[in-house]
Coordinates of C-alpha atoms and ligand atoms in Angstrom, one line a residue:
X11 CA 56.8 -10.4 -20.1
X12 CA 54.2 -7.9 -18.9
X13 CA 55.8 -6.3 -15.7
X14 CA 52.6 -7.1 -12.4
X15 CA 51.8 -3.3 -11.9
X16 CA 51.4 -3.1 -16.2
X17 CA 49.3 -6.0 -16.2
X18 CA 46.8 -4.0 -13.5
X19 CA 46.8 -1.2 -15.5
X20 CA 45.9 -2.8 -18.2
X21 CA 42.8 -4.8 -17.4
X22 CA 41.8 -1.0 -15.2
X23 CA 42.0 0.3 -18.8
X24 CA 40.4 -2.2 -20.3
X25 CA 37.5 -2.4 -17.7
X26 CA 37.2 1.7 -18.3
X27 CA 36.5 0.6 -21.8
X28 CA 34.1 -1.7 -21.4
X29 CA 31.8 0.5 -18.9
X30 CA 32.2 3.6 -21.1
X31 CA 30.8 1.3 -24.3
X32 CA 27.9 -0.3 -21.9
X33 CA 27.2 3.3 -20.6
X34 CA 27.1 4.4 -24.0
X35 CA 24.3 1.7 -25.3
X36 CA 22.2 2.9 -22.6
X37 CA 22.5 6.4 -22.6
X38 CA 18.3 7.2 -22.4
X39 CA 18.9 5.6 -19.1
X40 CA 22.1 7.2 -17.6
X41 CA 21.0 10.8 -18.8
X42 CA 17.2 10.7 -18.2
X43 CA 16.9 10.8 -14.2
X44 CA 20.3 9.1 -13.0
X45 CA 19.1 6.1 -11.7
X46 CA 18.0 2.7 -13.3
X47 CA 15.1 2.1 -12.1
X48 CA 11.6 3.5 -12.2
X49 CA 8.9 3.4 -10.2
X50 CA 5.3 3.3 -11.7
X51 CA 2.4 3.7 -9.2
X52 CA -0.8 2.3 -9.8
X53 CA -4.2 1.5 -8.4
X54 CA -5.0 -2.4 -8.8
X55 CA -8.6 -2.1 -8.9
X56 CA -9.0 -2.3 -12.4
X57 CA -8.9 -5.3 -14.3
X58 CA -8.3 -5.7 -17.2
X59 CA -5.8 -3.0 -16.7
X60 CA -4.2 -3.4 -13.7
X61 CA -5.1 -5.6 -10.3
X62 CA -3.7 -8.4 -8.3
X63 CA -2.8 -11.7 -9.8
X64 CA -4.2 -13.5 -5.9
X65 CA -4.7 -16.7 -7.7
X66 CA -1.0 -16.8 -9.4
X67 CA 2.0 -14.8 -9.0
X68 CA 0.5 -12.3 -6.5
X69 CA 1.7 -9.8 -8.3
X70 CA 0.2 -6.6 -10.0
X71 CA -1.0 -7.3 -13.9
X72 CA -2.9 -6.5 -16.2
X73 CA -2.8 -4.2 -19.6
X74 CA -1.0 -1.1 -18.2
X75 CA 1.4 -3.1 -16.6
X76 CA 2.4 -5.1 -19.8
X77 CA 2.6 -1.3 -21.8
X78 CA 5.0 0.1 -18.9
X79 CA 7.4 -3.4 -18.7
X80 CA 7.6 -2.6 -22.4
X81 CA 8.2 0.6 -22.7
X82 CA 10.6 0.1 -19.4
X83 CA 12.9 -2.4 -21.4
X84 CA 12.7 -0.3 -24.7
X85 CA 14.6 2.7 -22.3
X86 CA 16.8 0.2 -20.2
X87 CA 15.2 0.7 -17.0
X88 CA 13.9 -1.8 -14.4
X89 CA 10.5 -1.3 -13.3
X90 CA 9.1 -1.2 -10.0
X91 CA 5.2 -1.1 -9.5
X92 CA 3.5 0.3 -6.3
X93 CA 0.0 1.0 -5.5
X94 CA -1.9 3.4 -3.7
X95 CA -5.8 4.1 -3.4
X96 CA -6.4 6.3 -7.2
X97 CA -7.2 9.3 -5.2
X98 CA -3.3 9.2 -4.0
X99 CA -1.8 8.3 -7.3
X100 CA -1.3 11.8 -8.1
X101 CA -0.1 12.8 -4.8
X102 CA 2.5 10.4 -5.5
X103 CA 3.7 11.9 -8.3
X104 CA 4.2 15.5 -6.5
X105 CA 5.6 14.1 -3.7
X106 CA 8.1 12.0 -6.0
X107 CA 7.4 8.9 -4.8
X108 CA 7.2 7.8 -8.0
X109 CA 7.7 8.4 -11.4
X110 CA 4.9 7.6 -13.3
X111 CA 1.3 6.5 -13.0
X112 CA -1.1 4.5 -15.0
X113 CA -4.0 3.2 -14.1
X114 CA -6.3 3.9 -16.7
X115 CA -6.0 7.2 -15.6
X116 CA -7.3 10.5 -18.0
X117 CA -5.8 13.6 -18.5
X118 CA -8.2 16.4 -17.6
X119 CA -7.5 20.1 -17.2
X120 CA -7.6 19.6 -13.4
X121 CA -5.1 17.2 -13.4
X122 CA -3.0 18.9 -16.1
X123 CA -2.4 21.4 -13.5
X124 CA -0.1 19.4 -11.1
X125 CA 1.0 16.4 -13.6
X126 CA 1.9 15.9 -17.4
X127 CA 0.3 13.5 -19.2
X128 CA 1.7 11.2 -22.2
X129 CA -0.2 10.7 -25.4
X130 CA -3.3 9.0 -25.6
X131 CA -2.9 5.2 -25.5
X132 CA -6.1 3.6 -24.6
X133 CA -9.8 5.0 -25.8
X134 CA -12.7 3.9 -23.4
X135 CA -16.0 4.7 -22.9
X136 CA -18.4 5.4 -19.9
X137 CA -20.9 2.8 -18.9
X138 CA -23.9 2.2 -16.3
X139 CA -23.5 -0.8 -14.3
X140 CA -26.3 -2.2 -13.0
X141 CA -28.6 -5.5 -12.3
X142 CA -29.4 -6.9 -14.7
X143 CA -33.0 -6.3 -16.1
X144 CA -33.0 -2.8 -14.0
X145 CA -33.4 -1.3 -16.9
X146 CA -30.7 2.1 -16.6
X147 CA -30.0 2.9 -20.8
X148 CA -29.5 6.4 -20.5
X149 CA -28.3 9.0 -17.5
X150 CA -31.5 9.8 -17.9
X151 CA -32.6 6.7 -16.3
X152 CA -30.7 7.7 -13.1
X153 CA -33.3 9.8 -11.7
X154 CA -33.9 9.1 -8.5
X155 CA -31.1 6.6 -7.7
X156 CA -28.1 6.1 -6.1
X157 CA -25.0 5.7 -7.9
X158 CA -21.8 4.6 -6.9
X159 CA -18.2 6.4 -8.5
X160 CA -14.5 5.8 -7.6
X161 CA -13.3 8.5 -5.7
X162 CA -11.0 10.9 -7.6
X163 CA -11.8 9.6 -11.0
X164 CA -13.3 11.1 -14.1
X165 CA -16.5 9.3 -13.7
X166 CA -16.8 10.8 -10.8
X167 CA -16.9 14.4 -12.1
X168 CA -18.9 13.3 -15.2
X169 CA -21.8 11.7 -12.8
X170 CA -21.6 15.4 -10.9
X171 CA -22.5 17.0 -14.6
X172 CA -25.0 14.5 -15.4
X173 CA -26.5 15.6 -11.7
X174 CA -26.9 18.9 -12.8
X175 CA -29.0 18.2 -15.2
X176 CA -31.1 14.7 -14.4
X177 CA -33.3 15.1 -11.3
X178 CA -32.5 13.9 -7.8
X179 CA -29.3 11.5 -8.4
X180 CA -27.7 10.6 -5.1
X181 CA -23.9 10.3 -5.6
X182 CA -22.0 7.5 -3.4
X183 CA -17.8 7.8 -4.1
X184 CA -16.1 4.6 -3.1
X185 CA -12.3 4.2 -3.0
X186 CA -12.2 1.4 -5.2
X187 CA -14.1 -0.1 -8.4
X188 CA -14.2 -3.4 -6.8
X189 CA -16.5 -1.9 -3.6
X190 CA -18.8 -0.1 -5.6
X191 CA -19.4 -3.5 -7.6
X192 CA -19.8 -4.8 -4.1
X193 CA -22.2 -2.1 -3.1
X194 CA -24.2 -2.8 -6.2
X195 CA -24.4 -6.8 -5.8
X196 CA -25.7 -6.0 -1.8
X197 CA -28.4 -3.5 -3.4
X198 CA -26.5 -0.3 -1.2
X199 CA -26.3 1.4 -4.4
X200 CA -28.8 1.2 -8.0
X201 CA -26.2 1.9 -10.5
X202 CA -22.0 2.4 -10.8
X203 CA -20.6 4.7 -13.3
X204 CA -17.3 2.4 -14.7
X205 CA -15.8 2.6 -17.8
X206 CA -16.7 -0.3 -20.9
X207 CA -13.6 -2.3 -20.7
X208 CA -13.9 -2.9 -17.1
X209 CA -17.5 -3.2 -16.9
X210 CA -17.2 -5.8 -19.3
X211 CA -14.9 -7.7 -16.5
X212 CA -16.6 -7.3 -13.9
X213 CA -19.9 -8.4 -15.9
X214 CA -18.5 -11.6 -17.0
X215 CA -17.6 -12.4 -13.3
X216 CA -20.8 -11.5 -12.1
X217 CA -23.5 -12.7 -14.6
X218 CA -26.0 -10.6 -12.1
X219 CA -25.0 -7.3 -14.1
X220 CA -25.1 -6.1 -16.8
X221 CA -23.4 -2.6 -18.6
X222 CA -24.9 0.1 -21.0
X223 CA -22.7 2.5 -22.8
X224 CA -23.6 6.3 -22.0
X225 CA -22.1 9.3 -23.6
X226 CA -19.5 10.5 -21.5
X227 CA -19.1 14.2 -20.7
X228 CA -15.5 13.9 -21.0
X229 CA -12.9 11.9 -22.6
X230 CA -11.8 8.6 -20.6
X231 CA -8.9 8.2 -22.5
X232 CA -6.0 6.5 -20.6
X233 CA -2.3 8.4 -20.6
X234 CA 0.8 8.2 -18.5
X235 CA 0.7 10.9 -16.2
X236 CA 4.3 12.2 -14.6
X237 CA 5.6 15.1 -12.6
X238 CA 5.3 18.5 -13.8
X239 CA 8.5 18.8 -16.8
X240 CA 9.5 15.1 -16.3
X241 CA 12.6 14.6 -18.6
X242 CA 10.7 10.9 -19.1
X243 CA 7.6 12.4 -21.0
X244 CA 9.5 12.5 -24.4
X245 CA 10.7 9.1 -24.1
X246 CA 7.8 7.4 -23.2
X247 CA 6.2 9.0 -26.0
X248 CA 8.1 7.8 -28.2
X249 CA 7.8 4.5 -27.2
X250 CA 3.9 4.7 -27.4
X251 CA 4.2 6.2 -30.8
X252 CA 6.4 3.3 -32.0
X253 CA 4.0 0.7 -29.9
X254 CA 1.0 1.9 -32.0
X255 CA 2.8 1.4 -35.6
X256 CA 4.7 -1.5 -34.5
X257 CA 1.0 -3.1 -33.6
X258 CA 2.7 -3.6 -29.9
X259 CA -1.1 -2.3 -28.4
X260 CA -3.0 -3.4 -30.6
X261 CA -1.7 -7.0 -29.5
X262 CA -1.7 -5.9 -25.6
X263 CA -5.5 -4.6 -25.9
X264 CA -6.6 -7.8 -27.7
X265 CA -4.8 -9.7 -25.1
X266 CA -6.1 -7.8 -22.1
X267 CA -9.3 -6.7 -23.7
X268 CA -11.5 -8.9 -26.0
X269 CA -14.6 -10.2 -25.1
X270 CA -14.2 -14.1 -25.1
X271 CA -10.0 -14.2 -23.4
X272 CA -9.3 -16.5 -20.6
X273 CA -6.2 -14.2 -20.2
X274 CA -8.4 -12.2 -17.7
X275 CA -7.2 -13.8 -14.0
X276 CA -9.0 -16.5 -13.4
X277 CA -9.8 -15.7 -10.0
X278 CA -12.2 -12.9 -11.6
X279 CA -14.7 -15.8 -12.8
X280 CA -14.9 -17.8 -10.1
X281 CA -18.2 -19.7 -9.1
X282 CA -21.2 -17.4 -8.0
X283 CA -22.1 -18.0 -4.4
X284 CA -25.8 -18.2 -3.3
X285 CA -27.5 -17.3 -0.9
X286 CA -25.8 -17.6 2.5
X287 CA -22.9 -20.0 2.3
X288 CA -19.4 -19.9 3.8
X289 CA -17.0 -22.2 1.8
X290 CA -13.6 -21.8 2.2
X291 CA -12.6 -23.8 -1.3
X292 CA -13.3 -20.4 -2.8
X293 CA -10.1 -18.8 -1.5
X294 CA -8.0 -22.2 -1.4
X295 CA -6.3 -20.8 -4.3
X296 CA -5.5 -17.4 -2.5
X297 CA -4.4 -18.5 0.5
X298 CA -0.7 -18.3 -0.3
X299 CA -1.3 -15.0 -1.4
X300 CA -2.6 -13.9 1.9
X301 CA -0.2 -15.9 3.7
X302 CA 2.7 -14.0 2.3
X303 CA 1.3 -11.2 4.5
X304 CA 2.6 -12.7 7.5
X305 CA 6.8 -12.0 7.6
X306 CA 5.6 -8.6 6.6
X307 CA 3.3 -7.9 9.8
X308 CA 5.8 -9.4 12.1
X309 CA 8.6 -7.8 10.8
X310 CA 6.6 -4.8 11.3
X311 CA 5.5 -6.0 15.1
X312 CA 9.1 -6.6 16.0
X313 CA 10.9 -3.9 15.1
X314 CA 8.3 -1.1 16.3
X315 CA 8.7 -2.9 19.9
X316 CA 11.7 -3.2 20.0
X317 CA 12.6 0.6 18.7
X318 CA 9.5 1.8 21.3
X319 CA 11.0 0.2 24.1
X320 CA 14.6 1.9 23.6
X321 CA 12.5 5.2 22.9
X322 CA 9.7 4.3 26.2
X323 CA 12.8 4.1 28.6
X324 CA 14.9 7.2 27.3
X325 CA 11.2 9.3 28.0
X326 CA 10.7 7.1 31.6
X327 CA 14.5 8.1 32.3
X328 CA 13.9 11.9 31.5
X329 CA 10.6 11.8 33.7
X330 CA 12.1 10.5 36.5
X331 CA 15.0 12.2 36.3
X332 CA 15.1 15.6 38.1
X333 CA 15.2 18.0 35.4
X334 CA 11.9 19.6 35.0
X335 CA 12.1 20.7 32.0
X336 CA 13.2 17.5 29.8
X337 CA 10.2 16.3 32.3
X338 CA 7.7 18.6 31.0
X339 CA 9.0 17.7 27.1
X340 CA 8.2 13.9 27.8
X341 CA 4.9 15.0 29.4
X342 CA 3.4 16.3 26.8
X343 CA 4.9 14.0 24.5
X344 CA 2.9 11.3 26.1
X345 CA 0.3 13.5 26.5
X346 CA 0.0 14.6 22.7
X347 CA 0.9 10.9 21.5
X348 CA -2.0 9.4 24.0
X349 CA -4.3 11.7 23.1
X350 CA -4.7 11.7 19.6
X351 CA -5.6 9.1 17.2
X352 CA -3.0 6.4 15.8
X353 CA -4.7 6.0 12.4
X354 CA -4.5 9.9 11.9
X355 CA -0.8 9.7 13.4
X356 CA -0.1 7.6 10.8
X357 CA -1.4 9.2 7.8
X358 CA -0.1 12.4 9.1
X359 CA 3.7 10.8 9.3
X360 CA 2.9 9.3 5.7
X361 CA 1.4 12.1 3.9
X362 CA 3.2 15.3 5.4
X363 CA 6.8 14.2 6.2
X364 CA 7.8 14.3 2.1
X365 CA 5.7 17.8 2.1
X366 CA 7.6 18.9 5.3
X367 CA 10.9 17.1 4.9
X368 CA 11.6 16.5 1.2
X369 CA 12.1 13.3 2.6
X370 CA 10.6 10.3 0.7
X371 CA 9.4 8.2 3.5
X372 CA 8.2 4.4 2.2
X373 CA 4.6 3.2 3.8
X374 CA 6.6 0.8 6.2
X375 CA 9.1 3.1 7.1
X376 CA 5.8 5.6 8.1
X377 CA 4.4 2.8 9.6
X378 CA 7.4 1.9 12.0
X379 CA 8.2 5.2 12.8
X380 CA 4.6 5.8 13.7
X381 CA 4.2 2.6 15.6
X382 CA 7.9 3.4 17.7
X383 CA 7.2 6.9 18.3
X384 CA 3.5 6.0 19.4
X385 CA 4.5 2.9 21.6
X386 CA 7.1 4.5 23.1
X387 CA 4.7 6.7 24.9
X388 CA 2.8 4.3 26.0
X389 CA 6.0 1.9 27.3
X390 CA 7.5 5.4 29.1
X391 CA 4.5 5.0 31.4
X392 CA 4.7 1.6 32.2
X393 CA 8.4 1.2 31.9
X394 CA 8.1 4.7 34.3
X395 CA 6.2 2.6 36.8
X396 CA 8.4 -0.4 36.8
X397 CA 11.3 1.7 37.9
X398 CA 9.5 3.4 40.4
X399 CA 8.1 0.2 41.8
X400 CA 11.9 -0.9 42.4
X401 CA 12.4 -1.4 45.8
X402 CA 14.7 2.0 47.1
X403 CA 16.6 -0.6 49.6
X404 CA 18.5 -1.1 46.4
X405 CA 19.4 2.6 45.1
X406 CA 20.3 3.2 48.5
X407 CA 22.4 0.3 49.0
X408 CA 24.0 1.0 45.5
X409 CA 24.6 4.6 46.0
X410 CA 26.2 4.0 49.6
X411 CA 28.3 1.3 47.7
X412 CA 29.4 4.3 45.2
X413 CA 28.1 3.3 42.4
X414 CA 27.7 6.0 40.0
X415 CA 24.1 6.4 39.1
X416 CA 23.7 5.4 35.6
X417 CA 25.4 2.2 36.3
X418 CA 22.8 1.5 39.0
X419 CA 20.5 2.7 37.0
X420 CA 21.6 0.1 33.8
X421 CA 22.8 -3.1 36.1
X422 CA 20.1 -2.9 39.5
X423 CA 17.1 -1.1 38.5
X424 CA 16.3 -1.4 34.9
X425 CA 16.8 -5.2 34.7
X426 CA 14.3 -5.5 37.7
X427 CA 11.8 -2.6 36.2
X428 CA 11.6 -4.9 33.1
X429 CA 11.1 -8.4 34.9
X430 CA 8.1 -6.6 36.7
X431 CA 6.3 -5.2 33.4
X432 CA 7.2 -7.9 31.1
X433 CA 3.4 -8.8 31.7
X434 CA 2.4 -5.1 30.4
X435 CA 5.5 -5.3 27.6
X436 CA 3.7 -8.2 26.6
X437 CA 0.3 -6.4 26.3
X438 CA 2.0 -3.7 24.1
X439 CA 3.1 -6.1 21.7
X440 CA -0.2 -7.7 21.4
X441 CA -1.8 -4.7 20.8
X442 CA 1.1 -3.8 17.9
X443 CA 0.3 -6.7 16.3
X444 CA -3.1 -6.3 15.8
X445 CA -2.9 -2.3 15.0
X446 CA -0.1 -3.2 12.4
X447 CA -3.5 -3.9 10.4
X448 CA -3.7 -0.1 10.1
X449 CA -0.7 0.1 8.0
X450 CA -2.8 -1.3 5.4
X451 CA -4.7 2.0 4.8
X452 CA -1.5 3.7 4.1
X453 CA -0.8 0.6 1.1
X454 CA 1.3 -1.7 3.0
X455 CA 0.0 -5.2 1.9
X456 CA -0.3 -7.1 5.4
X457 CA -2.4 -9.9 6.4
X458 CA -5.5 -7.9 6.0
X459 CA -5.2 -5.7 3.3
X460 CA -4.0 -9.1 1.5
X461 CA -7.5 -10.7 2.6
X462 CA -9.4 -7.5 1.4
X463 CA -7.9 -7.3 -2.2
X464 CA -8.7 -11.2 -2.2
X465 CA -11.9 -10.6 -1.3
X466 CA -12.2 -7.2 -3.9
X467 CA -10.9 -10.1 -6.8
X468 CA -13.8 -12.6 -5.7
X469 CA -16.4 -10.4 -4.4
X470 CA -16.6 -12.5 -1.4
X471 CA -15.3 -11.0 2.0
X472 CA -16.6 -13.6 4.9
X473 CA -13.5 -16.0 3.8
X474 CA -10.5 -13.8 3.6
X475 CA -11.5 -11.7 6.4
X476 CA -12.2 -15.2 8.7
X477 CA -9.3 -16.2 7.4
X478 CA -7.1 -13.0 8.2
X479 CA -8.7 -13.5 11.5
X480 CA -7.7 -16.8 12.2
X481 CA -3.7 -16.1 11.4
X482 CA -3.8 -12.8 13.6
X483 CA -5.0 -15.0 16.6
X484 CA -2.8 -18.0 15.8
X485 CA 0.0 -14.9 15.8
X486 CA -1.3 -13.7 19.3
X487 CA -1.9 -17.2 20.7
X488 CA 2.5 -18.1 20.0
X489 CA 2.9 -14.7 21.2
X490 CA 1.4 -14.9 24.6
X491 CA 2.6 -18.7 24.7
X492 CA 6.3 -17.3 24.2
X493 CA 6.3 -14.6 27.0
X494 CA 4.7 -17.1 29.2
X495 CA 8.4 -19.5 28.7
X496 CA 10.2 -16.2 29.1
X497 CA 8.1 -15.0 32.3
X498 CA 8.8 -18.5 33.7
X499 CA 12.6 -18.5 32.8
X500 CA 13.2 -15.3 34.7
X501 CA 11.6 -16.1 37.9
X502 CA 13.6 -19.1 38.1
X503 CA 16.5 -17.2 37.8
X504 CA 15.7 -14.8 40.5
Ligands
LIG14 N1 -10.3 6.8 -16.4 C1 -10.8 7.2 -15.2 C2 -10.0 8.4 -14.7 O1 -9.0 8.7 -15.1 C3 -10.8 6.1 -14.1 C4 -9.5 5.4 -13.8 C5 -9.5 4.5 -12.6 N2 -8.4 3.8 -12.5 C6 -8.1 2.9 -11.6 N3 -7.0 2.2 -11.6 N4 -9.0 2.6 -10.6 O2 -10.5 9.0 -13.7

């Protein structure tokens, strides 16, 4: 008989065994970046190649995402896909906060400089965008208009070329495709600069315009892009080799790609509206998708009031307390917190924290610690007030008792401060609530940036936004309702 202590030994060894041959059939994986998962950052603007599925799954799809799960399973990673404006994609990259972009994205000597770029995997061509019957062949034909570009991309710096030499173009750069196809159906802008395979989408959507093939100053090929000396450029490469003689993207282009495929969402085609008419059926299909937005932005409300109320009273305690210099500190604290904008707050704790810190901060994280650290000033005022507004009958009376001060301070006047400002608490909250919409510039998909990329899919923007409207009120209305109960509880209980 196998002796108890033997019998452990012997399934340790044989467990050993089995994670050494398992690490072994992955070994791309465990000696590539140590980690098993990958993050690929994207800008879901671009169908066919990548762009919410509002109408479905709500996820990211399209043809870039189908290449990267591929070549993601080939190496024995997991993938993870985030999204960011294209101008911030390759930000992303330097900061690390990801590994790897596409989005249709070109490699161009600029770029070369901060990323590495795959091969090749994707050849497309520039195209005019336009109404149809306006008539805009050639760039010649752009004389005198306005033209729209995506910020950041290579059609950007090819319509700056073309300027140089065709008369009196106005350039307009947009953050996304999807608004300067917007621009163009509200007549803003004459013409967009977009590249054939997504022209061709957004033309079949909107039977209003049509696309003309230019030559294009530069090559619009699409390749992976990664950090400088990436240990996963070799790989991937690989991978795309073997997807181009194994017909692998030859079957994803004709699946994303080809002229006459349902496969493109079907929220992209959806009914044209005319004229003026509001008619919610449009987004019934969406509305889950923008729903989902709501555990996120409460989440997001609760936590940053709660953390700014911990953080309000430590900076109330260290103004009232006599110290002057910890007072002085949560002065200007207030003061510098008060008197600058939150929006540029929280692109500034975004953007500069992994520059400053080496810190990888995610957009919610940025977003709460913005949101706590900018409430909190705010609730040190009020929560200053409240404490000061206690009457001093009752320090006196606890002091004379002997009770040491932070006690009093925890167990009389604290508890009383709060009863009085829960009115102004309430406020705060409120106010979170509805600036938690701001975290939706930094890429956190809330209630409202959910209703704008709806909107960006359908090219109609009255619904979702209404809509987005409706739930943030519905949110405020059980809000105010709630700290009316809780108002009503405590004074009973006084
Ligand atoms: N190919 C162009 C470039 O590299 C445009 C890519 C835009 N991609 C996007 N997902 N919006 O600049």
């Amino acid at each position: 008989m196998i002796k108890p202590k033997k019998w452990i030994f012997n399934v340790f060894v044989a467990m050993l065994t089995i994670s050494i041959i398992v690490g072994q059939s992955q070994p791309i994986r465990a000696s590539l970046i140590g980690k098993d998962s990958l993050t690929m950052i994207t800008s879901p603007d671009y169908p066919p190649y990548e762009y919410y599925d509002t109408a479905g799954s709500g996820k990211i799809i399209g043809f870039d995402i189908d290449i990267a799960n591929y070549i993601a399973k080939e190496l024995g990673f997991q993938l993870d896909v985030k999204e960011s404006d294209f101008n911030g994609l390759i930000p992303a990259l330097v900061t690390s906060r990801a590994d790897f972009v596409m989005a249709g994205m070109s490699p161009t000597p600029e770029r070369e400089k901060s990323v590495d770029f795959s091969i090749i995997y994707y050849q497309a061509l520039d195209t005019i965008v336009a109404s149809k019957g306006s008539n805009l062949l050639k760039t010649q034909d752009l004389s005198g208009k306005t033209v729209g570009v995506q910020l950041g991309s290579i059609q950007e710096k090819n319509l700056k070329k073309i300027a140089e030499k065709v008369q009196n173009i106005q350039l307009k750069q947009l953050n996304r495709v999807s608004e300067a196809i917007q621009e163009l159906k509200s007549k803003r802008i004459d013409a967009a600069i977009i590249e054939n395979t997504v022209a061709q989408g957004f033309a079949q959507a909107n039977p209003d315009l049509e696309f003309n093939v230019i030559a294009s100053e530069e090559n619009t090929g699409s390749a992976i892009a990664f950090a400088n000396n990436s240990p996963l450029v070799a790989p991937f490469n690989k991978v795309l080799s073997s997807m181009k003689e194994n017909g692998k993207l030859k079957e994803l282009s004709a699946k994303w790609f080809s002229t006459n495929t349902n496969t493109l969402n079907s929220s992209l085609s959806q009914p044209q509206a005319s004229g003026l008419n509001l008619d919610f059926r449009r987004i019934l299909s969406d509305i889950p998708f923008i729903l989902r937005g709501i555990p996120l932005t409460l989440l997001f409300t609760v936590i940053s009031v709660f953390l700014g109320l911990i953080w309000g009273t430590v900076l109330s305690l260290l103004k009232i307390a006599g110290n002057t210099l910890t007072k002085k500190l949560a002065d200007a604290y207030t003061s510098v917190f008060r008197g600058t904008p939150l929006l540029l707050q929280l692109a500034l704790v975004y953007y500069a924290t992994p520059q400053l810190t080496g810190f990888n901060i995610s957009a919610l994280q940025a977003g709460v610690l913005t949101f706590t650290l900018n409430s909190g000033a705010y609730m040190s005022e009020t929560i200053r007030g409240g404490i000061q507004a206690v009457d001093k009958g009752q320090s006196e009376a606890a002091i004379s008792m002997g009770v040491p001060e932070w006690l009093m301070m925890r167990d009389v006047i604290l508890p009383q401060a709060l009863k009085n400002i829960l009115p102004a608490l309430v406020n705060e909250t409120i106010g979170l609530l509805k600036d938690s919409a701001l975290v939706s510039t930094i890429g956190v998909v809330e209630i409202l940036r959910s209703a704008q990329i709806v909107g960006a899919n359908k090219y109609i923007y009255f619904e979702p936004l209404l809509f987005a409207g409706l739930i943030y009120y519905i949110l405020v209305m059980g809000l105010t309702r709630c700290a009316f109960i809780l108002e009503r509880r405590l004074r009973r209980s006084e």
